[in-house]
PDB file of C-alpha atoms in Angstrom:
ATOM      1  CA  MET F   1      58.982  49.266  66.168  1.00  0.00           C
ATOM      2  CA  THR F   2      59.182  46.175  64.038  1.00  0.00           C
ATOM      3  CA  ALA F   3      62.648  43.975  63.712  1.00  0.00           C
ATOM      4  CA  THR F   4      64.420  44.633  60.631  1.00  0.00           C
ATOM      5  CA  THR F   5      67.391  43.163  58.874  1.00  0.00           C
ATOM      6  CA  GLU F   6      68.619  47.084  58.022  1.00  0.00           C
ATOM      7  CA  PRO F   7      71.643  47.501  60.504  1.00  0.00           C
ATOM      8  CA  ARG F   8      71.217  50.458  62.983  1.00  0.00           C
ATOM      9  CA  TYR F   9      74.196  52.523  63.718  1.00  0.00           C
ATOM     10  CA  VAL F  10      73.316  56.091  65.392  1.00  0.00           C
ATOM     11  CA  GLN F  11      76.342  58.448  65.150  1.00  0.00           C
ATOM     12  CA  GLY F  12      77.364  60.801  68.092  1.00  0.00           C
ATOM     13  CA  ALA F  13      76.562  64.618  67.678  1.00  0.00           C
ATOM     14  CA  GLY F  14      76.821  67.466  69.443  1.00  0.00           C
ATOM     15  CA  ILE F  15      77.663  67.585  72.927  1.00  0.00           C
ATOM     16  CA  GLU F  16      77.543  64.130  73.083  1.00  0.00           C
ATOM     17  CA  ILE F  17      80.941  63.917  71.179  1.00  0.00           C
ATOM     18  CA  TYR F  18      82.789  65.825  74.523  1.00  0.00           C
ATOM     19  CA  PHE F  19      80.735  63.949  76.820  1.00  0.00           C
ATOM     20  CA  ASN F  20      82.224  60.991  75.301  1.00  0.00           C
ATOM     21  CA  LYS F  21      85.624  62.452  75.290  1.00  0.00           C
ATOM     22  CA  PHE F  22      85.172  63.071  79.616  1.00  0.00           C
ATOM     23  CA  VAL F  23      84.546  59.704  80.000  1.00  0.00           C
ATOM     24  CA  HIS F  24      86.861  58.577  77.954  1.00  0.00           C
ATOM     25  CA  PHE F  25      89.491  60.420  80.301  1.00  0.00           C
ATOM     26  CA  LEU F  26      88.327  59.690  83.441  1.00  0.00           C
ATOM     27  CA  THR F  27      88.211  56.015  82.614  1.00  0.00           C
ATOM     28  CA  ARG F  28      91.807  56.140  81.023  1.00  0.00           C
ATOM     29  CA  LYS F  29      92.896  57.823  84.583  1.00  0.00           C
ATOM     30  CA  GLY F  30      91.181  55.259  86.420  1.00  0.00           C
ATOM     31  CA  VAL F  31      87.260  56.407  87.199  1.00  0.00           C
ATOM     32  CA  SER F  32      84.959  54.268  86.154  1.00  0.00           C
ATOM     33  CA  LEU F  33      81.666  56.248  85.863  1.00  0.00           C
ATOM     34  CA  PHE F  34      78.685  53.657  86.239  1.00  0.00           C
ATOM     35  CA  GLY F  35      80.727  50.778  84.914  1.00  0.00           C
ATOM     36  CA  THR F  36      82.421  52.366  81.955  1.00  0.00           C
ATOM     37  CA  ARG F  37      85.890  50.914  80.609  1.00  0.00           C
ATOM     38  CA  VAL F  38      87.747  52.103  77.785  1.00  0.00           C
ATOM     39  CA  LEU F  39      86.725  49.260  74.800  1.00  0.00           C
ATOM     40  CA  ALA F  40      90.143  48.492  72.733  1.00  0.00           C
ATOM     41  CA  VAL F  41      89.952  46.889  69.497  1.00  0.00           C
ATOM     42  CA  ARG F  42      92.115  46.576  66.511  1.00  0.00           C
ATOM     43  CA  GLY F  43      91.216  47.808  63.363  1.00  0.00           C
ATOM     44  CA  ARG F  44      90.065  45.434  61.055  1.00  0.00           C
ATOM     45  CA  THR F  45      91.254  46.818  58.192  1.00  0.00           C
ATOM     46  CA  SER F  46      94.200  48.563  60.268  1.00  0.00           C
ATOM     47  CA  GLY F  47      95.422  46.644  62.595  1.00  0.00           C
ATOM     48  CA  GLU F  48      95.723  49.484  64.821  1.00  0.00           C
ATOM     49  CA  TRP F  49      94.421  49.881  68.278  1.00  0.00           C
ATOM     50  CA  ARG F  50      90.539  51.649  68.281  1.00  0.00           C
ATOM     51  CA  THR F  51      89.435  53.004  71.425  1.00  0.00           C
ATOM     52  CA  THR F  52      85.779  53.590  72.679  1.00  0.00           C
ATOM     53  CA  PRO F  53      84.772  54.138  76.166  1.00  0.00           C
ATOM     54  CA  VAL F  54      81.626  51.515  76.813  1.00  0.00           C
ATOM     55  CA  ASN F  55      79.879  50.748  79.718  1.00  0.00           C
ATOM     56  CA  LEU F  56      80.508  46.955  80.941  1.00  0.00           C
ATOM     57  CA  LEU F  57      77.423  45.142  81.533  1.00  0.00           C
ATOM     58  CA  THR F  58      77.492  42.558  84.701  1.00  0.00           C
ATOM     59  CA  HIS F  59      74.253  40.265  85.187  1.00  0.00           C
ATOM     60  CA  GLU F  60      74.645  37.032  87.149  1.00  0.00           C
ATOM     61  CA  GLY F  61      78.109  36.916  87.229  1.00  0.00           C
ATOM     62  CA  THR F  62      79.098  37.362  83.652  1.00  0.00           C
ATOM     63  CA  ARG F  63      79.860  40.286  81.597  1.00  0.00           C
ATOM     64  CA  TYR F  64      78.496  41.782  78.717  1.00  0.00           C
ATOM     65  CA  LEU F  65      79.330  44.553  75.865  1.00  0.00           C
ATOM     66  CA  VAL F  66      76.220  46.206  74.450  1.00  0.00           C
ATOM     67  CA  ALA F  67      76.385  48.775  71.370  1.00  0.00           C
ATOM     68  CA  PRO F  68      73.351  50.758  72.298  1.00  0.00           C
ATOM     69  CA  ARG F  69      74.297  52.576  68.896  1.00  0.00           C
ATOM     70  CA  GLY F  70      73.652  49.688  66.608  1.00  0.00           C
ATOM     71  CA  HIS F  71      76.102  48.497  64.099  1.00  0.00           C
ATOM     72  CA  THR F  72      79.613  51.089  65.021  1.00  0.00           C
ATOM     73  CA  GLN F  73      82.847  50.828  64.241  1.00  0.00           C
ATOM     74  CA  TRP F  74      83.487  49.281  67.422  1.00  0.00           C
ATOM     75  CA  VAL F  75      81.365  46.510  66.603  1.00  0.00           C
ATOM     76  CA  ARG F  76      82.536  45.345  63.028  1.00  0.00           C
ATOM     77  CA  ASN F  77      86.106  46.028  64.658  1.00  0.00           C
ATOM     78  CA  ILE F  78      85.424  43.099  67.958  1.00  0.00           C
ATOM     79  CA  ARG F  79      83.643  40.953  65.192  1.00  0.00           C
ATOM     80  CA  VAL F  80      87.135  40.636  63.210  1.00  0.00           C
ATOM     81  CA  ALA F  81      89.362  40.727  66.350  1.00  0.00           C
ATOM     82  CA  GLY F  82      87.390  38.333  68.516  1.00  0.00           C
ATOM     83  CA  GLY F  83      88.250  40.399  71.275  1.00  0.00           C
ATOM     84  CA  GLY F  84      90.096  42.939  72.965  1.00  0.00           C
ATOM     85  CA  GLU F  85      91.071  44.647  75.831  1.00  0.00           C
ATOM     86  CA  LEU F  86      89.257  46.236  78.412  1.00  0.00           C
ATOM     87  CA  ARG F  87      91.230  49.150  80.453  1.00  0.00           C
ATOM     88  CA  LEU F  88      90.534  50.869  83.524  1.00  0.00           C
ATOM     89  CA  GLY F  89      93.150  53.510  84.475  1.00  0.00           C
ATOM     90  CA  ARG F  90      96.441  51.560  84.349  1.00  0.00           C
ATOM     91  CA  ARG F  91      94.472  47.605  84.386  1.00  0.00           C
ATOM     92  CA  VAL F  92      94.499  46.114  81.093  1.00  0.00           C
ATOM     93  CA  GLU F  93      92.686  43.139  81.199  1.00  0.00           C
ATOM     94  CA  SER F  94      92.558  41.140  77.269  1.00  0.00           C
ATOM     95  CA  PHE F  95      89.397  38.909  76.456  1.00  0.00           C
ATOM     96  CA  THR F  96      87.472  37.286  73.625  1.00  0.00           C
ATOM     97  CA  ILE F  97      83.928  37.558  72.832  1.00  0.00           C
ATOM     98  CA  THR F  98      80.619  35.787  71.538  1.00  0.00           C
ATOM     99  CA  GLU F  99      77.950  37.448  69.874  1.00  0.00           C
ATOM    100  CA  LEU F 100      74.857  36.928  71.416  1.00  0.00           C
ATOM    101  CA  PRO F 101      71.658  35.728  69.327  1.00  0.00           C
ATOM    102  CA  ASP F 102      68.591  38.059  69.192  1.00  0.00           C
ATOM    103  CA  ASP F 103      66.625  35.534  70.936  1.00  0.00           C
ATOM    104  CA  GLN F 104      69.190  35.797  74.165  1.00  0.00           C
ATOM    105  CA  LYS F 105      69.058  39.733  74.434  1.00  0.00           C
ATOM    106  CA  PRO F 106      66.031  41.113  75.659  1.00  0.00           C
ATOM    107  CA  LEU F 107      66.449  40.047  79.074  1.00  0.00           C
ATOM    108  CA  LEU F 108      70.116  41.860  79.073  1.00  0.00           C
ATOM    109  CA  LEU F 109      68.950  44.388  76.971  1.00  0.00           C
ATOM    110  CA  ARG F 110      66.440  45.180  79.604  1.00  0.00           C
ATOM    111  CA  HIS F 111      69.159  45.559  82.654  1.00  0.00           C
ATOM    112  CA  TYR F 112      70.968  47.313  80.224  1.00  0.00           C
ATOM    113  CA  PHE F 113      68.448  50.003  79.803  1.00  0.00           C
ATOM    114  CA  LYS F 114      67.550  49.881  83.153  1.00  0.00           C
ATOM    115  CA  ARG F 115      70.902  50.872  84.224  1.00  0.00           C
ATOM    116  CA  TRP F 116      71.852  53.138  81.543  1.00  0.00           C
ATOM    117  CA  GLY F 117      68.324  54.208  80.029  1.00  0.00           C
ATOM    118  CA  TRP F 118      69.011  57.546  80.318  1.00  0.00           C
ATOM    119  CA  GLU F 119      72.237  57.821  78.592  1.00  0.00           C
ATOM    120  CA  VAL F 120      71.155  55.998  75.669  1.00  0.00           C
ATOM    121  CA  ALA F 121      67.212  56.606  75.198  1.00  0.00           C
ATOM    122  CA  ARG F 122      68.377  59.489  72.726  1.00  0.00           C
ATOM    123  CA  PHE F 123      69.529  56.823  70.210  1.00  0.00           C
ATOM    124  CA  PHE F 124      66.073  54.989  69.993  1.00  0.00           C
ATOM    125  CA  ASP F 125      62.444  56.240  68.564  1.00  0.00           C
ATOM    126  CA  VAL F 126      61.068  54.388  70.950  1.00  0.00           C
ATOM    127  CA  ASP F 127      60.932  54.451  74.903  1.00  0.00           C
ATOM    128  CA  ILE F 128      63.537  52.160  75.563  1.00  0.00           C
ATOM    129  CA  LYS F 129      63.364  52.533  79.636  1.00  0.00           C
ATOM    130  CA  ASN F 130      60.121  51.324  79.920  1.00  0.00           C
ATOM    131  CA  ALA F 131      60.283  48.593  77.173  1.00  0.00           C
ATOM    132  CA  ASP F 132      57.743  45.719  77.656  1.00  0.00           C
ATOM    133  CA  ASP F 133      59.480  42.265  76.311  1.00  0.00           C
ATOM    134  CA  GLU F 134      57.829  42.756  73.194  1.00  0.00           C
ATOM    135  CA  LEU F 135      59.598  45.788  72.122  1.00  0.00           C
ATOM    136  CA  LEU F 136      62.464  44.278  73.375  1.00  0.00           C
ATOM    137  CA  VAL F 137      62.021  41.161  71.023  1.00  0.00           C
ATOM    138  CA  ALA F 138      61.697  43.733  68.130  1.00  0.00           C
ATOM    139  CA  VAL F 139      64.691  46.358  69.375  1.00  0.00           C
ATOM    140  CA  ALA F 140      66.958  43.129  69.788  1.00  0.00           C
ATOM    141  CA  PRO F 141      68.002  42.336  66.138  1.00  0.00           C
ATOM    142  CA  THR F 142      69.218  45.974  66.266  1.00  0.00           C
ATOM    143  CA  VAL F 143      71.286  46.165  69.168  1.00  0.00           C
ATOM    144  CA  PRO F 144      74.739  43.894  69.332  1.00  0.00           C
ATOM    145  CA  VAL F 145      75.601  42.463  72.790  1.00  0.00           C
ATOM    146  CA  PHE F 146      78.950  40.552  73.176  1.00  0.00           C
ATOM    147  CA  ARG F 147      79.395  37.869  75.973  1.00  0.00           C
ATOM    148  CA  ILE F 148      82.796  38.680  77.431  1.00  0.00           C
ATOM    149  CA  ASP F 149      84.728  35.026  77.587  1.00  0.00           C
TER     150      ASP F 149
END
């Protein structure tokens, strides 16, 4: 896989849609599966709150949002909004974000894929669960990563 300038966006399909709805439901009720949260972000044109389940990565005490599906709607919205809310049950945490440049992503992607590769591997046409440094560098431009400030 080589770096590309085309934004990658993998839409949910089939049973995956129901899985996401189930995870969303559990997280809203306060049950986090492997670090899930409900991400709430204002729509970039409507201004209405949009929600989606996400995997919250913590590495060396810093938290990150990783978009394994690529440049999704929540990614586009959070870039405009500059932040949002993380929800788990009744707990709501407002935050701002900083999008990371591609050269800072490979180590974080390695940790993310190690933890959630079983869940997100189908979004890639390469073996991301066993990715070497070269592959992580190639994938980095297609996977937005945000540091939670």
